[in-house]
XYZ file of N, CA and C in Angstrom:
762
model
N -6.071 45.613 -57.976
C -6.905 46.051 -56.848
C -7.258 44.849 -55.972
N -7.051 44.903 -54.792
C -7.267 43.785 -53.831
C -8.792 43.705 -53.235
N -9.238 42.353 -53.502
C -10.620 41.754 -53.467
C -11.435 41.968 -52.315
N -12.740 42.296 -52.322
C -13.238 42.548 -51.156
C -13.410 40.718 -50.643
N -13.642 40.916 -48.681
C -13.299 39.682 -48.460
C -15.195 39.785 -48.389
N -15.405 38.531 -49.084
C -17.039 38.177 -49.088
C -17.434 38.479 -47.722
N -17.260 37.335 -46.679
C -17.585 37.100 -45.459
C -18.347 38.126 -44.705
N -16.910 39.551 -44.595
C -17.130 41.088 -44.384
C -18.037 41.863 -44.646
N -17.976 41.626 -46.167
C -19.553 41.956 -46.936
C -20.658 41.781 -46.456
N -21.170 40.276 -46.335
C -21.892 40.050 -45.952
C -22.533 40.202 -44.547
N -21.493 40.264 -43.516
C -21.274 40.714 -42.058
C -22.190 42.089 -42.268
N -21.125 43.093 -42.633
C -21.295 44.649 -42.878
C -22.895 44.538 -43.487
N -23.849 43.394 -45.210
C -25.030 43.877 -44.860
C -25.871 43.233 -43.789
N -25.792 42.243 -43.121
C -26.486 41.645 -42.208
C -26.725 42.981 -40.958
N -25.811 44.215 -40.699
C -25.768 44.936 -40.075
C -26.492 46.025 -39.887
N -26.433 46.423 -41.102
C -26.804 47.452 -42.253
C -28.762 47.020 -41.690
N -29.214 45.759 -42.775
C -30.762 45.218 -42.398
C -30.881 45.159 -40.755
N -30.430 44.619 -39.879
C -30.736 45.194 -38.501
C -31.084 46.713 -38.036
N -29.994 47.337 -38.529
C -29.830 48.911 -38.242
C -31.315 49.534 -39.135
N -31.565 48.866 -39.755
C -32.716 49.508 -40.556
C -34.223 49.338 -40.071
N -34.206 48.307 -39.547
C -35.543 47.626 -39.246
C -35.866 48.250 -37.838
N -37.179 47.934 -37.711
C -37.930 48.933 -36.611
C -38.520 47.716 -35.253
N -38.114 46.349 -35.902
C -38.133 45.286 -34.786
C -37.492 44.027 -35.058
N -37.074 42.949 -34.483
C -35.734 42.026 -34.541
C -36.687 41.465 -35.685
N -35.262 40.633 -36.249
C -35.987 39.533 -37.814
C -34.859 38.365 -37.073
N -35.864 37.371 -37.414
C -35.747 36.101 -37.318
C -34.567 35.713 -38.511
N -34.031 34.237 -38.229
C -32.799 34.078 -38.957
C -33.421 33.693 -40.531
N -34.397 33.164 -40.782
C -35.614 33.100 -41.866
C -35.447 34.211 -42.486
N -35.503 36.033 -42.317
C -36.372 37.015 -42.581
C -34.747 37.623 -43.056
N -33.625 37.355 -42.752
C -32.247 37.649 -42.338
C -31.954 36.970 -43.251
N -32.086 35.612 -43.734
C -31.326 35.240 -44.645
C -31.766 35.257 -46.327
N -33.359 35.724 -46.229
C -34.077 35.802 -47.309
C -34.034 36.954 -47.935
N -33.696 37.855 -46.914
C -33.516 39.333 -47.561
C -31.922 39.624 -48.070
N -31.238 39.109 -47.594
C -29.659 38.730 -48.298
C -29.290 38.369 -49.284
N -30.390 36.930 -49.441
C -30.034 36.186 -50.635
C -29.085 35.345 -50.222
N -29.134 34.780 -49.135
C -27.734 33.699 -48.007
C -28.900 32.102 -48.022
N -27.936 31.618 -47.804
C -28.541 30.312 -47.110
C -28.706 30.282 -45.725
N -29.502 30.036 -45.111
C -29.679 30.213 -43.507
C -28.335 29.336 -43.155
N -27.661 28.504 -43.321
C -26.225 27.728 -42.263
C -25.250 28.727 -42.767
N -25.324 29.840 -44.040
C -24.281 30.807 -44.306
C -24.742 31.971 -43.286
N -26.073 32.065 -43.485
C -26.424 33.030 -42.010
C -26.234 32.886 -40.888
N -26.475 32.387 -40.446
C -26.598 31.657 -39.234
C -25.121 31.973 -38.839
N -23.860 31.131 -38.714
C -22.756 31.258 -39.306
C -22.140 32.618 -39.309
N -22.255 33.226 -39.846
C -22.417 34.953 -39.485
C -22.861 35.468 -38.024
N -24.226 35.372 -38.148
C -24.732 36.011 -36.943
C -23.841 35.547 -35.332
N -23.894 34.378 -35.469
C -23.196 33.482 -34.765
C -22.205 33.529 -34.353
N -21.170 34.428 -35.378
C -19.696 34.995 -35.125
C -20.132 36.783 -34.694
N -21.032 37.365 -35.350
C -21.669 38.917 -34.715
C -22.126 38.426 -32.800
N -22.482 37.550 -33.090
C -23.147 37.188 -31.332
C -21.842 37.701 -30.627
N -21.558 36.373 -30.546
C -19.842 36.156 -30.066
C -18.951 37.456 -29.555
N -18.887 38.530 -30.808
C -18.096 39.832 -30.842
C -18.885 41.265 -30.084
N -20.537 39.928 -29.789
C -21.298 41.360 -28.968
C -21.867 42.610 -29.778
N -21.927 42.288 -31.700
C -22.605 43.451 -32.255
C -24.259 43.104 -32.795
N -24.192 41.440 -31.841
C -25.362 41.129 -32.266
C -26.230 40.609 -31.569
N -27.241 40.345 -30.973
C -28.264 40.036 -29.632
C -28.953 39.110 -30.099
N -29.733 37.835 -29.882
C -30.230 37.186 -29.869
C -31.966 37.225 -28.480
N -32.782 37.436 -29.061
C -33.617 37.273 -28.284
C -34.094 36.318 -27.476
N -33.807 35.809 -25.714
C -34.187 34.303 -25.841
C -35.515 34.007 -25.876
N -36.446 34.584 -26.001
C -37.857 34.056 -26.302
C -38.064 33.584 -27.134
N -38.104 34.497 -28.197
C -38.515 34.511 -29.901
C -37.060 33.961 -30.653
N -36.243 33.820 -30.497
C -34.713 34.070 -30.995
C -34.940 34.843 -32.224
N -35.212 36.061 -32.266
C -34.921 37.004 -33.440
C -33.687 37.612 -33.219
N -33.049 38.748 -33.694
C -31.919 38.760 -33.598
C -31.851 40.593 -33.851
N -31.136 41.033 -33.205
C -31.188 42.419 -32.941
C -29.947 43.382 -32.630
N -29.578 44.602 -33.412
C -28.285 44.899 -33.206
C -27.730 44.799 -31.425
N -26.649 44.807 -31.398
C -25.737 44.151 -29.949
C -25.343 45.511 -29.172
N -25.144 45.444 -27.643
C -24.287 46.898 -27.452
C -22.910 47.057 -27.304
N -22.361 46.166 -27.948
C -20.848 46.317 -28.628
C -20.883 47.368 -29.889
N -21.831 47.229 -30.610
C -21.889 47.680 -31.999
C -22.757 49.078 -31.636
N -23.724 49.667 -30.838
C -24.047 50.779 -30.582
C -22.676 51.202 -29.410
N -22.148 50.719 -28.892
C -20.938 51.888 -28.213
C -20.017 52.188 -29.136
N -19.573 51.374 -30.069
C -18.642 51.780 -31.039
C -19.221 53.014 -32.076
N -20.689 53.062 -32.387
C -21.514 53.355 -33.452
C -21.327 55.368 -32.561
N -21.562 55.060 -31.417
C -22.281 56.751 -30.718
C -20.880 57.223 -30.548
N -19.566 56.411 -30.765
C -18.630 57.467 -29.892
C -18.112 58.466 -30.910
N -18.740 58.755 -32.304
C -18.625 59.440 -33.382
C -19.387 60.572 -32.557
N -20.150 60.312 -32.290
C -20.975 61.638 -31.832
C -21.009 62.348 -30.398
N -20.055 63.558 -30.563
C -19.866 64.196 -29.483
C -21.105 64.868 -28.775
N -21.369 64.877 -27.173
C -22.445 65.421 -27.021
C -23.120 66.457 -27.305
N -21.527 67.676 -27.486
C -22.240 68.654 -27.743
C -22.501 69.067 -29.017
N -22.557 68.428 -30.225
C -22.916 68.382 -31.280
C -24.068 67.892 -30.690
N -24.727 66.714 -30.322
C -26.474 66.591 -30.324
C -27.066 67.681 -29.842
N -26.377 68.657 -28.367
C -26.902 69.421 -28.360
C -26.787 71.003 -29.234
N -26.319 70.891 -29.629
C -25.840 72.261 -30.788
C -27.338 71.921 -31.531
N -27.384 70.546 -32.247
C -28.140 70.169 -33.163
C -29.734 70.170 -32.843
N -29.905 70.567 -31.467
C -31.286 70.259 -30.777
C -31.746 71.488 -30.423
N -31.120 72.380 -30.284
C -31.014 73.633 -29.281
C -32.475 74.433 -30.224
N -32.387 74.524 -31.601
C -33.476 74.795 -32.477
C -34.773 74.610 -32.085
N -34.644 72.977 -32.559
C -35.807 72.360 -32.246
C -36.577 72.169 -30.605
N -35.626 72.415 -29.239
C -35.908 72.273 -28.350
C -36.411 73.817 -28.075
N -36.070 74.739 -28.617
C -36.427 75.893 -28.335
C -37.785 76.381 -28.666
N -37.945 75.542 -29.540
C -39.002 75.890 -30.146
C -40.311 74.689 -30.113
N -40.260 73.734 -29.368
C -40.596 72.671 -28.346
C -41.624 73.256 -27.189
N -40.263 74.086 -26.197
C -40.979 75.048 -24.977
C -42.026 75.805 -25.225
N -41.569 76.689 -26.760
C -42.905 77.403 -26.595
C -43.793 76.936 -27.235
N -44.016 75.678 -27.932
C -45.339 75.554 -28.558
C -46.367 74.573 -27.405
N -45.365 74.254 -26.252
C -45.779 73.357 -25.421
C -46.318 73.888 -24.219
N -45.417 75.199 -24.093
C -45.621 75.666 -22.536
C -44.876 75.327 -21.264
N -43.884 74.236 -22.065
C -43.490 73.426 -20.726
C -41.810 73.541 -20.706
N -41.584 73.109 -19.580
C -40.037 72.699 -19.997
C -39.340 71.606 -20.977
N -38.410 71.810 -20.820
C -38.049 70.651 -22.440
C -36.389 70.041 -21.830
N -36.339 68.824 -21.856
C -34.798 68.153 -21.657
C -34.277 67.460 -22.365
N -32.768 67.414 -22.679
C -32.277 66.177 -23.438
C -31.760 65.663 -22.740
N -31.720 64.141 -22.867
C -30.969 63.488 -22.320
C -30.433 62.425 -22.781
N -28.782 61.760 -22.438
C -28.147 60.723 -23.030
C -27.353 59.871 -21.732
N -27.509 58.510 -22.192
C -27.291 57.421 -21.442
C -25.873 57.813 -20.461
N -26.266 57.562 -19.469
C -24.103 58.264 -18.829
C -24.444 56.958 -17.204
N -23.136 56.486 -16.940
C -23.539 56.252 -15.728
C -24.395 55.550 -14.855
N -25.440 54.143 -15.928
C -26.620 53.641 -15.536
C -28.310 54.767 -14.790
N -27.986 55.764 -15.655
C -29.142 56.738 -15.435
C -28.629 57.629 -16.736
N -29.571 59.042 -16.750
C -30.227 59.854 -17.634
C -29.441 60.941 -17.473
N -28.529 61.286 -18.273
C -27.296 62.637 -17.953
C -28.572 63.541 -18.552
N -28.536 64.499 -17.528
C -29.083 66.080 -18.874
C -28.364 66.695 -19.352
N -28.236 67.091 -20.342
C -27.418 67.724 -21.174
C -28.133 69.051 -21.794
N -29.139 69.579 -22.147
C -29.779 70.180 -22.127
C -30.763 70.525 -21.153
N -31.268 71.801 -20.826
C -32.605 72.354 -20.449
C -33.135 73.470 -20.656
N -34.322 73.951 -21.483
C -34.727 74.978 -22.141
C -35.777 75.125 -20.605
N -36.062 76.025 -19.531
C -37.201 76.554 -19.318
C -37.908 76.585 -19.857
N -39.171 76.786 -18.972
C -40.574 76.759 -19.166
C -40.522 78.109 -19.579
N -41.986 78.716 -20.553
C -41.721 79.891 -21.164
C -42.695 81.021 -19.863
N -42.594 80.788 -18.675
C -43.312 82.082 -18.274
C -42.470 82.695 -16.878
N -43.037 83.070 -16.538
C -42.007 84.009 -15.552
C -41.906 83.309 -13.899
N -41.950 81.734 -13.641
C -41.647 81.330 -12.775
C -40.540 81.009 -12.721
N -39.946 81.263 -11.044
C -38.578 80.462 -10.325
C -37.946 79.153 -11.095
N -37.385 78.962 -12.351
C -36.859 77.482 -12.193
C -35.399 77.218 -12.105
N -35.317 76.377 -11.664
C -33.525 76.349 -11.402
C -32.824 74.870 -12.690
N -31.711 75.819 -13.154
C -31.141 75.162 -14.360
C -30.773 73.287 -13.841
N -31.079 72.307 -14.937
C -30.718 71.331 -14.237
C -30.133 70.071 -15.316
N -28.810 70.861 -16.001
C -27.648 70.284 -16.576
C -27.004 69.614 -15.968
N -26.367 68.794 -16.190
C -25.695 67.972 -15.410
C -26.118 66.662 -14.310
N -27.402 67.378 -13.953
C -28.151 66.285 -13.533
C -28.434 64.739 -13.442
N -29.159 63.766 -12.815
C -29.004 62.527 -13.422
C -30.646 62.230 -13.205
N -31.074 61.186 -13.729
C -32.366 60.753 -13.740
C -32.521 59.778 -13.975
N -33.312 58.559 -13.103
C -33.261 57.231 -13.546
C -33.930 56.604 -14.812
N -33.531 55.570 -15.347
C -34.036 54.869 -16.296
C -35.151 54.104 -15.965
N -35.751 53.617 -14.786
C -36.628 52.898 -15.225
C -38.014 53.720 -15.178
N -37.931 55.062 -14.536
C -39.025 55.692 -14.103
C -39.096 56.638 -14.981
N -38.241 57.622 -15.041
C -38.538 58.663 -16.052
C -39.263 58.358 -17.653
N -39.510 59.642 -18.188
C -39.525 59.222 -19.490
C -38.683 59.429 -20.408
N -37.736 59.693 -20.182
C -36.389 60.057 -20.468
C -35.895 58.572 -20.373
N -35.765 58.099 -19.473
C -34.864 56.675 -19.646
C -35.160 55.500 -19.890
N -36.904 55.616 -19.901
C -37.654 54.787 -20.474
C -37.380 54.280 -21.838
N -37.419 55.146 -22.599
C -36.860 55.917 -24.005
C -35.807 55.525 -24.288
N -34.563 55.636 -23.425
C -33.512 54.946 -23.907
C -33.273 53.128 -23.338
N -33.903 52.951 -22.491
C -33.795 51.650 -22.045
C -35.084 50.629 -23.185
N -35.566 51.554 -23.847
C -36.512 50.833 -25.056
C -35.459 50.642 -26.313
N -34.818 52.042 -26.318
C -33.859 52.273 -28.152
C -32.871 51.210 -28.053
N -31.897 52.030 -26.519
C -31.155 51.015 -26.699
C -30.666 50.393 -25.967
N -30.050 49.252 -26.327
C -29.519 48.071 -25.992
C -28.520 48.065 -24.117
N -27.898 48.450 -24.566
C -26.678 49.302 -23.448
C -28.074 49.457 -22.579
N -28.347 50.758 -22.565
C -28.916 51.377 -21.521
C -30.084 49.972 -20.704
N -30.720 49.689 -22.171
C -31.230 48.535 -21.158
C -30.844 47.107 -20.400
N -30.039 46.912 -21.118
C -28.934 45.967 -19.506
C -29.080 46.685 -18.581
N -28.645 48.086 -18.484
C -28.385 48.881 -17.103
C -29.140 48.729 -16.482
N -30.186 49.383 -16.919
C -31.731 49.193 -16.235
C -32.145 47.983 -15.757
N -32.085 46.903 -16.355
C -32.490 45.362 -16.030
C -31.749 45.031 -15.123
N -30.349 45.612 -14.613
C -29.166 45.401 -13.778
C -29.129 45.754 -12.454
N -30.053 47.333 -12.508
C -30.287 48.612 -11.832
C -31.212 47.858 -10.889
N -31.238 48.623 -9.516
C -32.179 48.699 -8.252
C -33.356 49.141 -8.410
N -34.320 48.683 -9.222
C -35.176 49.886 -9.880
C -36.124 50.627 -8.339
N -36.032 51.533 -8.106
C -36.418 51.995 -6.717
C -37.863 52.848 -7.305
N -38.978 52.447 -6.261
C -39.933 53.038 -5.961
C -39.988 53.718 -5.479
N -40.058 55.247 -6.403
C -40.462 56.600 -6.307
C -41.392 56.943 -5.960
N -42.873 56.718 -6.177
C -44.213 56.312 -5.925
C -44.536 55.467 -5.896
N -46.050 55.375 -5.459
C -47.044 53.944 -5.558
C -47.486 54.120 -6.534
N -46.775 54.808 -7.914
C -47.221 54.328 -9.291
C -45.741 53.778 -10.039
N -44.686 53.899 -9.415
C -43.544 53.433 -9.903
C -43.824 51.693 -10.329
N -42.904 51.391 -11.653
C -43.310 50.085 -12.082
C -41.595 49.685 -11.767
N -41.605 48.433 -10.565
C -39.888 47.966 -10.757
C -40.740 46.807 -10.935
N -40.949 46.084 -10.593
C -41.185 44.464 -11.460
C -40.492 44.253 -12.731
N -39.609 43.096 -13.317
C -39.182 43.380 -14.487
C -40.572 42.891 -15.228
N -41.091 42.014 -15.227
C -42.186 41.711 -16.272
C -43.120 42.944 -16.410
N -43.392 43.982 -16.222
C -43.781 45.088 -15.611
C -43.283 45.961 -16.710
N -41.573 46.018 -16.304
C -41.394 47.364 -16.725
C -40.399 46.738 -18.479
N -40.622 45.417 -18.836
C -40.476 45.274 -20.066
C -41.847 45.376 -21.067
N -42.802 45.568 -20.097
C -44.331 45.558 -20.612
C -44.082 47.022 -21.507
N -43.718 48.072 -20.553
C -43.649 49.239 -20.841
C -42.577 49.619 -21.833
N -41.690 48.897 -21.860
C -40.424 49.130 -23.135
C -40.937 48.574 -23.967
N -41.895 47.453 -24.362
C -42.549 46.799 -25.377
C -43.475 48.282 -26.328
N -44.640 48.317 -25.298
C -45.451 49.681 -25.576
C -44.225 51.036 -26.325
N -43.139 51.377 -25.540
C -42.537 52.900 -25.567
C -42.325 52.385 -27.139
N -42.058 51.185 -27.688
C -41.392 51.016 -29.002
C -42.316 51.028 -29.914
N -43.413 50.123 -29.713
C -44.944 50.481 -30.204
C -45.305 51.888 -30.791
N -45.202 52.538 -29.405
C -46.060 53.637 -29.843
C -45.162 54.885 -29.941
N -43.641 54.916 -30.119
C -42.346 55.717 -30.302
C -42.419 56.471 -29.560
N -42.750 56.366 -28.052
C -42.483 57.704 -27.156
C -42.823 56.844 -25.407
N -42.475 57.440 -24.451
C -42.630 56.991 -23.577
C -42.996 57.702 -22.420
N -44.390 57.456 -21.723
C -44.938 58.413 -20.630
C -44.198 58.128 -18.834
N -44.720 59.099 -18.195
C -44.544 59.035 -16.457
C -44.963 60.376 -16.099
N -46.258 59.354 -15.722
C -47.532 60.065 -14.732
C -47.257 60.245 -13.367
N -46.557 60.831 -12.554
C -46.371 60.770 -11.180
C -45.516 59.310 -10.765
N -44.562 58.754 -11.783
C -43.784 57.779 -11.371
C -42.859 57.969 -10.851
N -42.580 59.160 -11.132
C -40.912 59.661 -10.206
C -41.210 60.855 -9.267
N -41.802 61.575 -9.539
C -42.652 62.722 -8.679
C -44.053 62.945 -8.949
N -44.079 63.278 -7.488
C -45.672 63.273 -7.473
C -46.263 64.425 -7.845
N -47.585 64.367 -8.956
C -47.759 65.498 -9.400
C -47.258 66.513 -10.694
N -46.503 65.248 -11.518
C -45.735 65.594 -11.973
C -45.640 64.539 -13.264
N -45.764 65.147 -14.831
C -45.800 64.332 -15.468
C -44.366 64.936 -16.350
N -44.128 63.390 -17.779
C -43.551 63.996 -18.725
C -43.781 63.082 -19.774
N -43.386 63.298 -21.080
C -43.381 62.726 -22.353
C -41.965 62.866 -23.240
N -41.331 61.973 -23.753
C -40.360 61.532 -24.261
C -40.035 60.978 -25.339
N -39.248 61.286 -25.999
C -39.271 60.154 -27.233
C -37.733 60.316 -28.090
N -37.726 58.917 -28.545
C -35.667 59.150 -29.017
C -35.503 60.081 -29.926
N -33.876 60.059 -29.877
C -33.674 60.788 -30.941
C -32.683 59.832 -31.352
N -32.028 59.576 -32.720
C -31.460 58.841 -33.551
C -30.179 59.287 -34.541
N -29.233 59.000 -34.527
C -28.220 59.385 -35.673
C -28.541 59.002 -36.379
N -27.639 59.564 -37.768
C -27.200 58.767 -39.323
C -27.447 57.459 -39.648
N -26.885 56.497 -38.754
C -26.813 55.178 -38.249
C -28.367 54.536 -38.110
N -29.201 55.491 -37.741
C -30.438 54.887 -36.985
C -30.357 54.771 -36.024
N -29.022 54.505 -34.965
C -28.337 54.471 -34.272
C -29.653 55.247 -32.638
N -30.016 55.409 -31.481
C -30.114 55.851 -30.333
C -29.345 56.499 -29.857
N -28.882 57.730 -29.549
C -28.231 58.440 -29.148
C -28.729 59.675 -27.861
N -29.857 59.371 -28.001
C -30.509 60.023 -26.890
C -32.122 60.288 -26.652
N -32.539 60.999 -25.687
C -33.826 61.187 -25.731
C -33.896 62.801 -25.618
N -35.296 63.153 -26.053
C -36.180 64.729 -25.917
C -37.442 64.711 -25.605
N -37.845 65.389 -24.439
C -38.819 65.525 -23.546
C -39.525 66.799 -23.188
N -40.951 66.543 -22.551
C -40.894 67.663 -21.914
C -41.163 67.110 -20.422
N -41.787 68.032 -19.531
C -42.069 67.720 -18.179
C -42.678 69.397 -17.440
N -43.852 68.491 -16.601
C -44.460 69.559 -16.025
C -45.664 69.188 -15.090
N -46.210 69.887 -14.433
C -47.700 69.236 -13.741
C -48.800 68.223 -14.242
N -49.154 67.945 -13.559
C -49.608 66.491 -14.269
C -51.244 67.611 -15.077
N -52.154 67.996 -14.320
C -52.894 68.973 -14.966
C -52.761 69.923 -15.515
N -51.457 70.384 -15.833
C -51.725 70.440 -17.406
C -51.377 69.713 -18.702
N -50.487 68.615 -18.205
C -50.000 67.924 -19.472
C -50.758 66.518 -19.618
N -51.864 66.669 -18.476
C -52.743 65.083 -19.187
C -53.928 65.947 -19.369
N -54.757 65.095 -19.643
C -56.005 65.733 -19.989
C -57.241 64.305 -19.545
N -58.334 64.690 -18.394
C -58.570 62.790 -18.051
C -57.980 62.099 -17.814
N -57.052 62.378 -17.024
C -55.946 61.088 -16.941
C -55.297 60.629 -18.131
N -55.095 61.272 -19.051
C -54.053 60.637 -19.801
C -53.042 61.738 -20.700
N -52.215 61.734 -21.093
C -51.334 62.586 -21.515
C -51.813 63.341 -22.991
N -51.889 64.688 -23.027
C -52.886 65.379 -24.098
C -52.020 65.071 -25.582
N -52.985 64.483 -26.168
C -52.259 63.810 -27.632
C -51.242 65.284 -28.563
N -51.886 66.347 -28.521
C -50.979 67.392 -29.157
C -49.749 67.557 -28.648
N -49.485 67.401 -27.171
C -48.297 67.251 -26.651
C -47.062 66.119 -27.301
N -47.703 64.969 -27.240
C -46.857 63.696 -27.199
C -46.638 64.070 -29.029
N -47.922 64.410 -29.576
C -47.103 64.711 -30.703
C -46.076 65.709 -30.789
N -46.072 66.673 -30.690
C -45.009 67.576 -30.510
C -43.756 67.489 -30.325
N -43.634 66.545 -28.966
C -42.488 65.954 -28.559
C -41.882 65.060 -29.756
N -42.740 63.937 -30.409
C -41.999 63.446 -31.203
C -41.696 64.223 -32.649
N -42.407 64.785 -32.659
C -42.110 65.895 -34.077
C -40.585 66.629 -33.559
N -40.578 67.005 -32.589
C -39.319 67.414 -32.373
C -37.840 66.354 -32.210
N -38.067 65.009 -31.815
C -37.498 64.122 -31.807
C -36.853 63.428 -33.456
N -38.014 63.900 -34.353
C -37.789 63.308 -35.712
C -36.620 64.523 -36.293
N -36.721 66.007 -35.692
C -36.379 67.270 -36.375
C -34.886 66.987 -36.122
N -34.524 66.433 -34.628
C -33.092 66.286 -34.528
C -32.618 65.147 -35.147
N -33.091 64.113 -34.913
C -32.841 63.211 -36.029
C -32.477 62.958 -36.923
N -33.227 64.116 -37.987
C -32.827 64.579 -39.248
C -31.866 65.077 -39.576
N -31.640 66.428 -38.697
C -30.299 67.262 -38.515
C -29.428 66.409 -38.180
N -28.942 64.986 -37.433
C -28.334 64.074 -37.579
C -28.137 63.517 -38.519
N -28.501 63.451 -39.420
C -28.522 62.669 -40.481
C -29.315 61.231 -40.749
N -30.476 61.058 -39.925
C -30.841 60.053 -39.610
C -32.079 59.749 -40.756
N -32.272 60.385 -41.493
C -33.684 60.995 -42.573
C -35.302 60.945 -41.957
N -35.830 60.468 -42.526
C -36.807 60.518 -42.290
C -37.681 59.291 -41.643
N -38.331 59.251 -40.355
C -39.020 58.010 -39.530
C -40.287 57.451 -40.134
């Protein structure tokens, strides 16, 4: 039987502990949990940099999966399997919420919809699949320009255009807010893209751990804040439904 090649091994778990963790680890935290010598780590990561499955932070230099390694990771997953897999949980989203409900996945440097469940009452709404929606404003792309990697180059790349005089394009600004969306696993917009008009967001995740998209709702700002701020049963909801597809992904439990 022909030998596994160490190196690989070790590559494959250095990957594995990234994909797992819920914020970057330092080359210290990386090589202690291995059981490596940091110049055998190091060394590694160093060749992951290089190939783009691995990110380096320049502030902190912690070290964080790459978007070489999430485009290779999502193209397992066809869209309409996430939405097959959501259609449940999004259905049942609308009505405990009242509101409309969207999925959405990275396409194009903005927010493809791929899903949309109506609002549950008997107003005019017009279907809006296919659609696009920006990343730095929505909460939809907020969400993915926090998860992942990819999307947020785009965004950092992107024109970020002021929708309102509550829109955040400043980058020190609107990394403030990808800091927070990761914090607190969901991401708001109060009248940032339309006026009058709020929503709440939060990822959804493969097998992998992997980012593969976001689930939302959206609707008038009075009824989905409460005092100016977004009504906590909501934002939970949203992410309860975010964890449900997740799961059905294979992603287990957050």
């Amino acid at each position: 039987m022909a030998r596994n090649i160490q190196s690989l091994e070790r590559a494959a778990a250095m990957l594995r502990l990234l994909a797992g963790g819920e914020r970057r680890l330092g080359l210290s935290d990386i090589a202690s949990s291995l059981g490596l010598a940091k110049g055998t780590a190091h060394g590694i990561l160093r060749t992951l940099q290089q190939e783009g499955f691995v990110e380096q932070d320049d502030a902190s230099g912690r070290y964080q999966l790459g978007a070489e390694l999430l485009r290779l990771g999502t193209t397992y997953l066809d869209v309409h399997e996430l939405r097959a897999r959501a259609l449940v949980w999004t259905d049942d989203l609308a009505r405990s919420s009242g509101e409309s409900v969207y999925l959405g996945v990275l396409h194009q440097q903005g927010v493809l919809i791929v899903h949309h469940v109506f609002r549950p009452d008997d107003s005019r709404q017009v279907l809006e699949i296919g659609a696009m929606q920006p990343l730095h404003s929505t909460a939809l792309g907020k969400v993915l320009s926090a998860y992942d990697p990819v999307a947020h180059s785009e965004a950092i790349d992107a024109d970020r255009k002021a929708f309102t005089d509550r829109t955040v394009c400043d980058l020190d600004g609107f990394e403030h807010i990808l800091d927070m969306t990761r914090a607190r696993g969901y991401a708001a917009d109060v009248e940032e893209t339309w006026e009058g008009v709020a929503s709440v967001a939060a990822p959804i995740h493969d097998r992998r751990r992997m980012p593969v998209g976001s689930v939302g709702i959206t609707g008038a700002v009075e009824r989905l804040c409460r005092d100016g701020e977004l009504r906590p049963e909501l934002i939970a909801a949203v992410r309860d439904c975010a964890r449900a597809v997740s799961r059905d992904l294979g992603a287990g439990r957050f």
